[in-house]
Amino acid sequence: MGEKRLVIEGKRPLQGTVQISGSKNSAVALIPAALLATGPSILENVPNIRDVKVFCEILRELGADIQHYPEEKRLVIRPNGFSSYRAPYEQVKRLRASYYLLGALLARFGRAEVALPGGCDIGIRPIDQHLKGFRSLGAEASLEHGIVKLSAKKMTGTQVYLDLVSVGATVNIMLAAVLAEGTTVIENAAKEPHIVDLANYLNAMGAKVQGAGTDVIRVRGVTSLQGCTHTIIPDDIEAGTYMLACVSAGGDLTVENVIPKHLDSICAKIVEMGAQVCDKGDSVRVISEHRPKAVTAKTLPYPGFPTDLQQPLVAVAARADGVSVIQETIYDNRFGYVNELIRMGASIKVDGRTAIVEGMPTLYGAPVHANDLRAGAALVIAGLGAEGETSVYRMEHVERGYDSMLDKLQAVGASVSIEEA
Ligand code: EPU
């Protein structure tokens, strides 16, 4: 299969309703969690994205029995035949979230050997806090030839204070602690909605997890977990992406099947940009009739403005009235896509972790390259608001995390098509 590009004819207002899929970042935490049970789990509202397919392939290669029914948005995971505690580089390199196998395999087998993963190139992404958690629980941890090796004779509940708020470390320590003896307390834990989703899933399996959604999570170890059925929460980042697409292109768009509370920080920014936002219970409507206004924003752990929408926000700011100042505090190198926006006529200066965006009245369509998932989303958003034709190359990156983006955009009036070279 050749390279895919999305061809966009800009300046078509978005009108109608977009159904939001299940959360990517929740799905990739829940899939390895299913390996901890003695029986099968059914996950519902699973997004049909490449990261999910790749994770299923990795687990099948390691011996798990997984059926994926994309039409029904369902995964059936039977963990019984799963017997390998090793996940080599060839398998995990395609997926950053494969590091959740560390916590899951450690809990299940008392040992894990998982190669350091790949994923989006958005800065240094160490896992020291994950290892600190595993070690506190009683595991020995080492890095040998690119492989993280963990082993524990016994895992015992402990207190872990995270030096920084890390989604991945919080998930991994929760996974490792659910079957440990005694109580584990994770302090300075991440509060993202998918942490709560993971806790709800684990509790439905018989775990005793309290406090998820606050910065102190208590995990009381149990001796076994059963499989269960669980519905994955809606993807707040996908919802935010379409809301920002509406601000960029103009229009009247409703994102449906969302939890509006998860979108508070995004709604606030969109209102500051001059668009109208209405919370309608399980949907949010955005009406954008004028050129957006400039904003200041700073990415922060939840409930702050999410780093995963920093790139889409800058894409809107590029056409806003005034100078926007957008600060990235989570990653040290998440502005790589800015050069592509500049090709479209944007005026953006990056100083360390801050982008200073002088809004232009018009962006002009151009061929641009998506170098990672959210960068790709940002370029699509810029193309929807630009004059003329934009081709976003390397849409494969976008398909990692966005379910049916082409169909969803076409259904609300965007002029978009996929071409394969
Ligand atoms: N960090 C450390 N040490 C650690 C762990 C993290 O220094 O042991 C640093 C990271 O380098 C980063 C910051 O802490 O600077 C936050 O990292 P975090 O661990 O929270 O991120 P993650 O678990 O690797 C998840 C999402 C990302 C999302 C971040 C922040 C998944 C699979 N990935 O990554 O999603 O940006 O949380 O919300 O859940 C995306 O969807 O595009 C994406 C990159």
mmCIF file with all atom_site columns, N, CA and C in Angstrom, residues 250-297:
data_model
loop_
_atom_site.group_PDB
_atom_site.id
_atom_site.type_symbol
_atom_site.label_atom_id
_atom_site.label_alt_id
_atom_site.label_comp_id
_atom_site.label_asym_id
_atom_site.label_entity_id
_atom_site.label_seq_id
_atom_site.pdbx_PDB_ins_code
_atom_site.Cartn_x
_atom_site.Cartn_y
_atom_site.Cartn_z
_atom_site.occupancy
_atom_site.B_iso_or_equiv
_atom_site.pdbx_formal_charge
_atom_site.auth_seq_id
_atom_site.auth_comp_id
_atom_site.auth_asym_id
_atom_site.auth_atom_id
_atom_site.pdbx_PDB_model_num
ATOM 1   N N  . GLY A 1 250 ? -15.447 27.359 10.055 1.00 0.00 ? 250 GLY A N  1
ATOM 2   C CA . GLY A 1 250 ? -16.743 28.025 10.248 1.00 0.00 ? 250 GLY A CA 1
ATOM 3   C C  . GLY A 1 250 ? -17.839 26.982 10.171 1.00 0.00 ? 250 GLY A C  1
ATOM 4   N N  . GLY A 1 251 ? -19.034 27.329 10.660 1.00 0.00 ? 251 GLY A N  1
ATOM 5   C CA . GLY A 1 251 ? -20.162 26.404 10.545 1.00 0.00 ? 251 GLY A CA 1
ATOM 6   C C  . GLY A 1 251 ? -20.895 26.203 11.858 1.00 0.00 ? 251 GLY A C  1
ATOM 7   N N  . ASP A 1 252 ? -21.660 25.121 11.883 1.00 0.00 ? 252 ASP A N  1
ATOM 8   C CA . ASP A 1 252 ? -22.533 24.816 13.023 1.00 0.00 ? 252 ASP A CA 1
ATOM 9   C C  . ASP A 1 252 ? -22.469 23.300 13.205 1.00 0.00 ? 252 ASP A C  1
ATOM 10  N N  . LEU A 1 253 ? -21.653 22.880 14.151 1.00 0.00 ? 253 LEU A N  1
ATOM 11  C CA . LEU A 1 253 ? -21.333 21.456 14.259 1.00 0.00 ? 253 LEU A CA 1
ATOM 12  C C  . LEU A 1 253 ? -21.663 20.945 15.655 1.00 0.00 ? 253 LEU A C  1
ATOM 13  N N  . THR A 1 254 ? -22.292 19.779 15.701 1.00 0.00 ? 254 THR A N  1
ATOM 14  C CA . THR A 1 254 ? -22.565 19.150 16.989 1.00 0.00 ? 254 THR A CA 1
ATOM 15  C C  . THR A 1 254 ? -21.720 17.882 17.101 1.00 0.00 ? 254 THR A C  1
ATOM 16  N N  . VAL A 1 255 ? -20.961 17.777 18.195 1.00 0.00 ? 255 VAL A N  1
ATOM 17  C CA . VAL A 1 255 ? -20.241 16.522 18.453 1.00 0.00 ? 255 VAL A CA 1
ATOM 18  C C  . VAL A 1 255 ? -21.096 15.717 19.407 1.00 0.00 ? 255 VAL A C  1
ATOM 19  N N  . GLU A 1 256 ? -21.453 14.494 18.974 1.00 0.00 ? 256 GLU A N  1
ATOM 20  C CA . GLU A 1 256 ? -22.406 13.684 19.727 1.00 0.00 ? 256 GLU A CA 1
ATOM 21  C C  . GLU A 1 256 ? -21.707 12.506 20.366 1.00 0.00 ? 256 GLU A C  1
ATOM 22  N N  . ASN A 1 257 ? -22.324 11.982 21.431 1.00 0.00 ? 257 ASN A N  1
ATOM 23  C CA . ASN A 1 257 ? -21.749 10.876 22.208 1.00 0.00 ? 257 ASN A CA 1
ATOM 24  C C  . ASN A 1 257 ? -20.457 11.345 22.872 1.00 0.00 ? 257 ASN A C  1
ATOM 25  N N  . VAL A 1 258 ? -20.569 12.446 23.621 1.00 0.00 ? 258 VAL A N  1
ATOM 26  C CA . VAL A 1 258 ? -19.409 12.950 24.376 1.00 0.00 ? 258 VAL A CA 1
ATOM 27  C C  . VAL A 1 258 ? -19.816 13.115 25.843 1.00 0.00 ? 258 VAL A C  1
ATOM 28  N N  . ILE A 1 259 ? -18.813 13.278 26.703 1.00 0.00 ? 259 ILE A N  1
ATOM 29  C CA . ILE A 1 259 ? -19.080 13.655 28.097 1.00 0.00 ? 259 ILE A CA 1
ATOM 30  C C  . ILE A 1 259 ? -18.636 15.119 28.197 1.00 0.00 ? 259 ILE A C  1
ATOM 31  N N  . PRO A 1 260 ? -19.588 16.074 28.163 1.00 0.00 ? 260 PRO A N  1
ATOM 32  C CA . PRO A 1 260 ? -19.206 17.486 28.072 1.00 0.00 ? 260 PRO A CA 1
ATOM 33  C C  . PRO A 1 260 ? -18.229 17.929 29.166 1.00 0.00 ? 260 PRO A C  1
ATOM 34  N N  . LYS A 1 261 ? -18.343 17.341 30.356 1.00 0.00 ? 261 LYS A N  1
ATOM 35  C CA . LYS A 1 261 ? -17.432 17.709 31.454 1.00 0.00 ? 261 LYS A CA 1
ATOM 36  C C  . LYS A 1 261 ? -15.960 17.524 31.024 1.00 0.00 ? 261 LYS A C  1
ATOM 37  N N  . HIS A 1 262 ? -15.697 16.481 30.234 1.00 0.00 ? 262 HIS A N  1
ATOM 38  C CA . HIS A 1 262 ? -14.322 16.216 29.795 1.00 0.00 ? 262 HIS A CA 1
ATOM 39  C C  . HIS A 1 262 ? -13.824 17.277 28.813 1.00 0.00 ? 262 HIS A C  1
ATOM 40  N N  . LEU A 1 263 ? -14.762 18.109 28.314 1.00 0.00 ? 263 LEU A N  1
ATOM 41  C CA . LEU A 1 263 ? -14.405 19.082 27.269 1.00 0.00 ? 263 LEU A CA 1
ATOM 42  C C  . LEU A 1 263 ? -14.342 20.507 27.810 1.00 0.00 ? 263 LEU A C  1
ATOM 43  N N  . ASP A 1 264 ? -14.409 20.647 29.150 1.00 0.00 ? 264 ASP A N  1
ATOM 44  C CA . ASP A 1 264 ? -14.487 21.997 29.744 1.00 0.00 ? 264 ASP A CA 1
ATOM 45  C C  . ASP A 1 264 ? -13.366 22.925 29.257 1.00 0.00 ? 264 ASP A C  1
ATOM 46  N N  . SER A 1 265 ? -12.109 22.448 29.316 1.00 0.00 ? 265 SER A N  1
ATOM 47  C CA . SER A 1 265 ? -10.995 23.346 28.985 1.00 0.00 ? 265 SER A CA 1
ATOM 48  C C  . SER A 1 265 ? -11.028 23.704 27.486 1.00 0.00 ? 265 SER A C  1
ATOM 49  N N  . ILE A 1 266 ? -11.506 22.769 26.679 1.00 0.00 ? 266 ILE A N  1
ATOM 50  C CA . ILE A 1 266 ? -11.563 23.006 25.227 1.00 0.00 ? 266 ILE A CA 1
ATOM 51  C C  . ILE A 1 266 ? -12.681 24.005 24.917 1.00 0.00 ? 266 ILE A C  1
ATOM 52  N N  . CYS A 1 267 ? -13.842 23.787 25.552 1.00 0.00 ? 267 CYS A N  1
ATOM 53  C CA . CYS A 1 267 ? -14.978 24.709 25.340 1.00 0.00 ? 267 CYS A CA 1
ATOM 54  C C  . CYS A 1 267 ? -14.567 26.124 25.735 1.00 0.00 ? 267 CYS A C  1
ATOM 55  N N  . ALA A 1 268 ? -13.853 26.246 26.864 1.00 0.00 ? 268 ALA A N  1
ATOM 56  C CA . ALA A 1 268 ? -13.463 27.580 27.347 1.00 0.00 ? 268 ALA A CA 1
ATOM 57  C C  . ALA A 1 268 ? -12.600 28.284 26.302 1.00 0.00 ? 268 ALA A C  1
ATOM 58  N N  . LYS A 1 269 ? -11.661 27.560 25.694 1.00 0.00 ? 269 LYS A N  1
ATOM 59  C CA . LYS A 1 269 ? -10.783 28.189 24.682 1.00 0.00 ? 269 LYS A CA 1
ATOM 60  C C  . LYS A 1 269 ? -11.585 28.582 23.442 1.00 0.00 ? 269 LYS A C  1
ATOM 61  N N  . ILE A 1 270 ? -12.547 27.712 23.079 1.00 0.00 ? 270 ILE A N  1
ATOM 62  C CA . ILE A 1 270 ? -13.315 27.993 21.862 1.00 0.00 ? 270 ILE A CA 1
ATOM 63  C C  . ILE A 1 270 ? -14.193 29.236 22.076 1.00 0.00 ? 270 ILE A C  1
ATOM 64  N N  . VAL A 1 271 ? -14.724 29.371 23.283 1.00 0.00 ? 271 VAL A N  1
ATOM 65  C CA . VAL A 1 271 ? -15.523 30.572 23.595 1.00 0.00 ? 271 VAL A CA 1
ATOM 66  C C  . VAL A 1 271 ? -14.610 31.805 23.549 1.00 0.00 ? 271 VAL A C  1
ATOM 67  N N  . GLU A 1 272 ? -13.387 31.678 24.112 1.00 0.00 ? 272 GLU A N  1
ATOM 68  C CA . GLU A 1 272 ? -12.447 32.817 24.054 1.00 0.00 ? 272 GLU A CA 1
ATOM 69  C C  . GLU A 1 272 ? -12.123 33.192 22.601 1.00 0.00 ? 272 GLU A C  1
ATOM 70  N N  . MET A 1 273 ? -12.199 32.208 21.717 1.00 0.00 ? 273 MET A N  1
ATOM 71  C CA . MET A 1 273 ? -11.913 32.497 20.302 1.00 0.00 ? 273 MET A CA 1
ATOM 72  C C  . MET A 1 273 ? -13.115 33.121 19.598 1.00 0.00 ? 273 MET A C  1
ATOM 73  N N  . GLY A 1 274 ? -14.205 33.273 20.332 1.00 0.00 ? 274 GLY A N  1
ATOM 74  C CA . GLY A 1 274 ? -15.345 34.009 19.779 1.00 0.00 ? 274 GLY A CA 1
ATOM 75  C C  . GLY A 1 274 ? -16.449 33.140 19.216 1.00 0.00 ? 274 GLY A C  1
ATOM 76  N N  . ALA A 1 275 ? -16.310 31.825 19.278 1.00 0.00 ? 275 ALA A N  1
ATOM 77  C CA . ALA A 1 275 ? -17.388 30.953 18.790 1.00 0.00 ? 275 ALA A CA 1
ATOM 78  C C  . ALA A 1 275 ? -18.372 30.688 19.926 1.00 0.00 ? 275 ALA A C  1
ATOM 79  N N  . GLN A 1 276 ? -19.569 30.216 19.557 1.00 0.00 ? 276 GLN A N  1
ATOM 80  C CA . GLN A 1 276 ? -20.549 29.859 20.596 1.00 0.00 ? 276 GLN A CA 1
ATOM 81  C C  . GLN A 1 276 ? -20.472 28.368 20.870 1.00 0.00 ? 276 GLN A C  1
ATOM 82  N N  . VAL A 1 277 ? -20.626 28.011 22.153 1.00 0.00 ? 277 VAL A N  1
ATOM 83  C CA . VAL A 1 277 ? -20.602 26.595 22.520 1.00 0.00 ? 277 VAL A CA 1
ATOM 84  C C  . VAL A 1 277 ? -21.817 26.306 23.392 1.00 0.00 ? 277 VAL A C  1
ATOM 85  N N  . CYS A 1 278 ? -22.606 25.275 23.043 1.00 0.00 ? 278 CYS A N  1
ATOM 86  C CA . CYS A 1 278 ? -23.742 24.898 23.893 1.00 0.00 ? 278 CYS A CA 1
ATOM 87  C C  . CYS A 1 278 ? -23.593 23.455 24.329 1.00 0.00 ? 278 CYS A C  1
ATOM 88  N N  . ASP A 1 279 ? -23.687 23.250 25.641 1.00 0.00 ? 279 ASP A N  1
ATOM 89  C CA . ASP A 1 279 ? -23.644 21.914 26.230 1.00 0.00 ? 279 ASP A CA 1
ATOM 90  C C  . ASP A 1 279 ? -25.053 21.345 26.193 1.00 0.00 ? 279 ASP A C  1
ATOM 91  N N  . LYS A 1 280 ? -25.223 20.209 25.497 1.00 0.00 ? 280 LYS A N  1
ATOM 92  C CA . LYS A 1 280 ? -26.565 19.657 25.369 1.00 0.00 ? 280 LYS A CA 1
ATOM 93  C C  . LYS A 1 280 ? -26.666 18.271 26.020 1.00 0.00 ? 280 LYS A C  1
ATOM 94  N N  . GLY A 1 281 ? -25.955 18.081 27.136 1.00 0.00 ? 281 GLY A N  1
ATOM 95  C CA . GLY A 1 281 ? -26.081 16.826 27.880 1.00 0.00 ? 281 GLY A CA 1
ATOM 96  C C  . GLY A 1 281 ? -25.095 15.776 27.403 1.00 0.00 ? 281 GLY A C  1
ATOM 97  N N  . ASP A 1 282 ? -25.420 15.111 26.286 1.00 0.00 ? 282 ASP A N  1
ATOM 98  C CA . ASP A 1 282 ? -24.432 14.149 25.779 1.00 0.00 ? 282 ASP A CA 1
ATOM 99  C C  . ASP A 1 282 ? -23.895 14.585 24.412 1.00 0.00 ? 282 ASP A C  1
ATOM 100 N N  . SER A 1 283 ? -24.077 15.873 24.113 1.00 0.00 ? 283 SER A N  1
ATOM 101 C CA . SER A 1 283 ? -23.471 16.419 22.898 1.00 0.00 ? 283 SER A CA 1
ATOM 102 C C  . SER A 1 283 ? -23.099 17.887 23.157 1.00 0.00 ? 283 SER A C  1
ATOM 103 N N  . VAL A 1 284 ? -22.235 18.405 22.298 1.00 0.00 ? 284 VAL A N  1
ATOM 104 C CA . VAL A 1 284 ? -21.832 19.817 22.412 1.00 0.00 ? 284 VAL A CA 1
ATOM 105 C C  . VAL A 1 284 ? -21.910 20.422 21.014 1.00 0.00 ? 284 VAL A C  1
ATOM 106 N N  . ARG A 1 285 ? -22.547 21.603 20.936 1.00 0.00 ? 285 ARG A N  1
ATOM 107 C CA . ARG A 1 285 ? -22.711 22.270 19.645 1.00 0.00 ? 285 ARG A CA 1
ATOM 108 C C  . ARG A 1 285 ? -21.777 23.481 19.571 1.00 0.00 ? 285 ARG A C  1
ATOM 109 N N  . VAL A 1 286 ? -21.095 23.615 18.457 1.00 0.00 ? 286 VAL A N  1
ATOM 110 C CA . VAL A 1 286 ? -20.200 24.764 18.247 1.00 0.00 ? 286 VAL A CA 1
ATOM 111 C C  . VAL A 1 286 ? -20.733 25.547 17.047 1.00 0.00 ? 286 VAL A C  1
ATOM 112 N N  . ILE A 1 287 ? -20.910 26.861 17.252 1.00 0.00 ? 287 ILE A N  1
ATOM 113 C CA . ILE A 1 287 ? -21.329 27.708 16.131 1.00 0.00 ? 287 ILE A CA 1
ATOM 114 C C  . ILE A 1 287 ? -20.227 28.739 15.913 1.00 0.00 ? 287 ILE A C  1
ATOM 115 N N  . SER A 1 288 ? -19.675 28.747 14.715 1.00 0.00 ? 288 SER A N  1
ATOM 116 C CA . SER A 1 288 ? -18.559 29.639 14.424 1.00 0.00 ? 288 SER A CA 1
ATOM 117 C C  . SER A 1 288 ? -18.889 30.440 13.164 1.00 0.00 ? 288 SER A C  1
ATOM 118 N N  . GLU A 1 289 ? -19.119 31.745 13.371 1.00 0.00 ? 289 GLU A N  1
ATOM 119 C CA . GLU A 1 289 ? -19.577 32.569 12.246 1.00 0.00 ? 289 GLU A CA 1
ATOM 120 C C  . GLU A 1 289 ? -18.567 33.613 11.812 1.00 0.00 ? 289 GLU A C  1
ATOM 121 N N  . HIS A 1 290 ? -17.543 33.828 12.673 1.00 0.00 ? 290 HIS A N  1
ATOM 122 C CA . HIS A 1 290 ? -16.595 34.918 12.372 1.00 0.00 ? 290 HIS A CA 1
ATOM 123 C C  . HIS A 1 290 ? -15.171 34.391 12.426 1.00 0.00 ? 290 HIS A C  1
ATOM 124 N N  . ARG A 1 291 ? -14.268 35.212 11.949 1.00 0.00 ? 291 ARG A N  1
ATOM 125 C CA . ARG A 1 291 ? -12.851 34.876 12.079 1.00 0.00 ? 291 ARG A CA 1
ATOM 126 C C  . ARG A 1 291 ? -12.528 34.703 13.570 1.00 0.00 ? 291 ARG A C  1
ATOM 127 N N  . PRO A 1 292 ? -11.806 33.625 13.949 1.00 0.00 ? 292 PRO A N  1
ATOM 128 C CA . PRO A 1 292 ? -11.509 33.434 15.375 1.00 0.00 ? 292 PRO A CA 1
ATOM 129 C C  . PRO A 1 292 ? -10.630 34.548 15.941 1.00 0.00 ? 292 PRO A C  1
ATOM 130 N N  . LYS A 1 293 ? -10.743 34.730 17.280 1.00 0.00 ? 293 LYS A N  1
ATOM 131 C CA . LYS A 1 293 ? -9.886  35.719 17.960 1.00 0.00 ? 293 LYS A CA 1
ATOM 132 C C  . LYS A 1 293 ? -8.662  35.008 18.527 1.00 0.00 ? 293 LYS A C  1
ATOM 133 N N  . ALA A 1 294 ? -7.570  35.753 18.683 1.00 0.00 ? 294 ALA A N  1
ATOM 134 C CA . ALA A 1 294 ? -6.341  35.177 19.234 1.00 0.00 ? 294 ALA A CA 1
ATOM 135 C C  . ALA A 1 294 ? -6.558  34.760 20.693 1.00 0.00 ? 294 ALA A C  1
ATOM 136 N N  . VAL A 1 295 ? -5.788  33.780 21.155 1.00 0.00 ? 295 VAL A N  1
ATOM 137 C CA . VAL A 1 295 ? -5.892  33.320 22.550 1.00 0.00 ? 295 VAL A CA 1
ATOM 138 C C  . VAL A 1 295 ? -4.510  33.093 23.146 1.00 0.00 ? 295 VAL A C  1
ATOM 139 N N  . THR A 1 296 ? -4.476  33.019 24.479 1.00 0.00 ? 296 THR A N  1
ATOM 140 C CA . THR A 1 296 ? -3.279  32.476 25.130 1.00 0.00 ? 296 THR A CA 1
ATOM 141 C C  . THR A 1 296 ? -3.690  31.138 25.711 1.00 0.00 ? 296 THR A C  1
ATOM 142 N N  . ALA A 1 297 ? -2.772  30.190 25.689 1.00 0.00 ? 297 ALA A N  1
ATOM 143 C CA . ALA A 1 297 ? -3.088  28.868 26.236 1.00 0.00 ? 297 ALA A CA 1
ATOM 144 C C  . ALA A 1 297 ? -1.802  28.196 26.683 1.00 0.00 ? 297 ALA A C  1
#
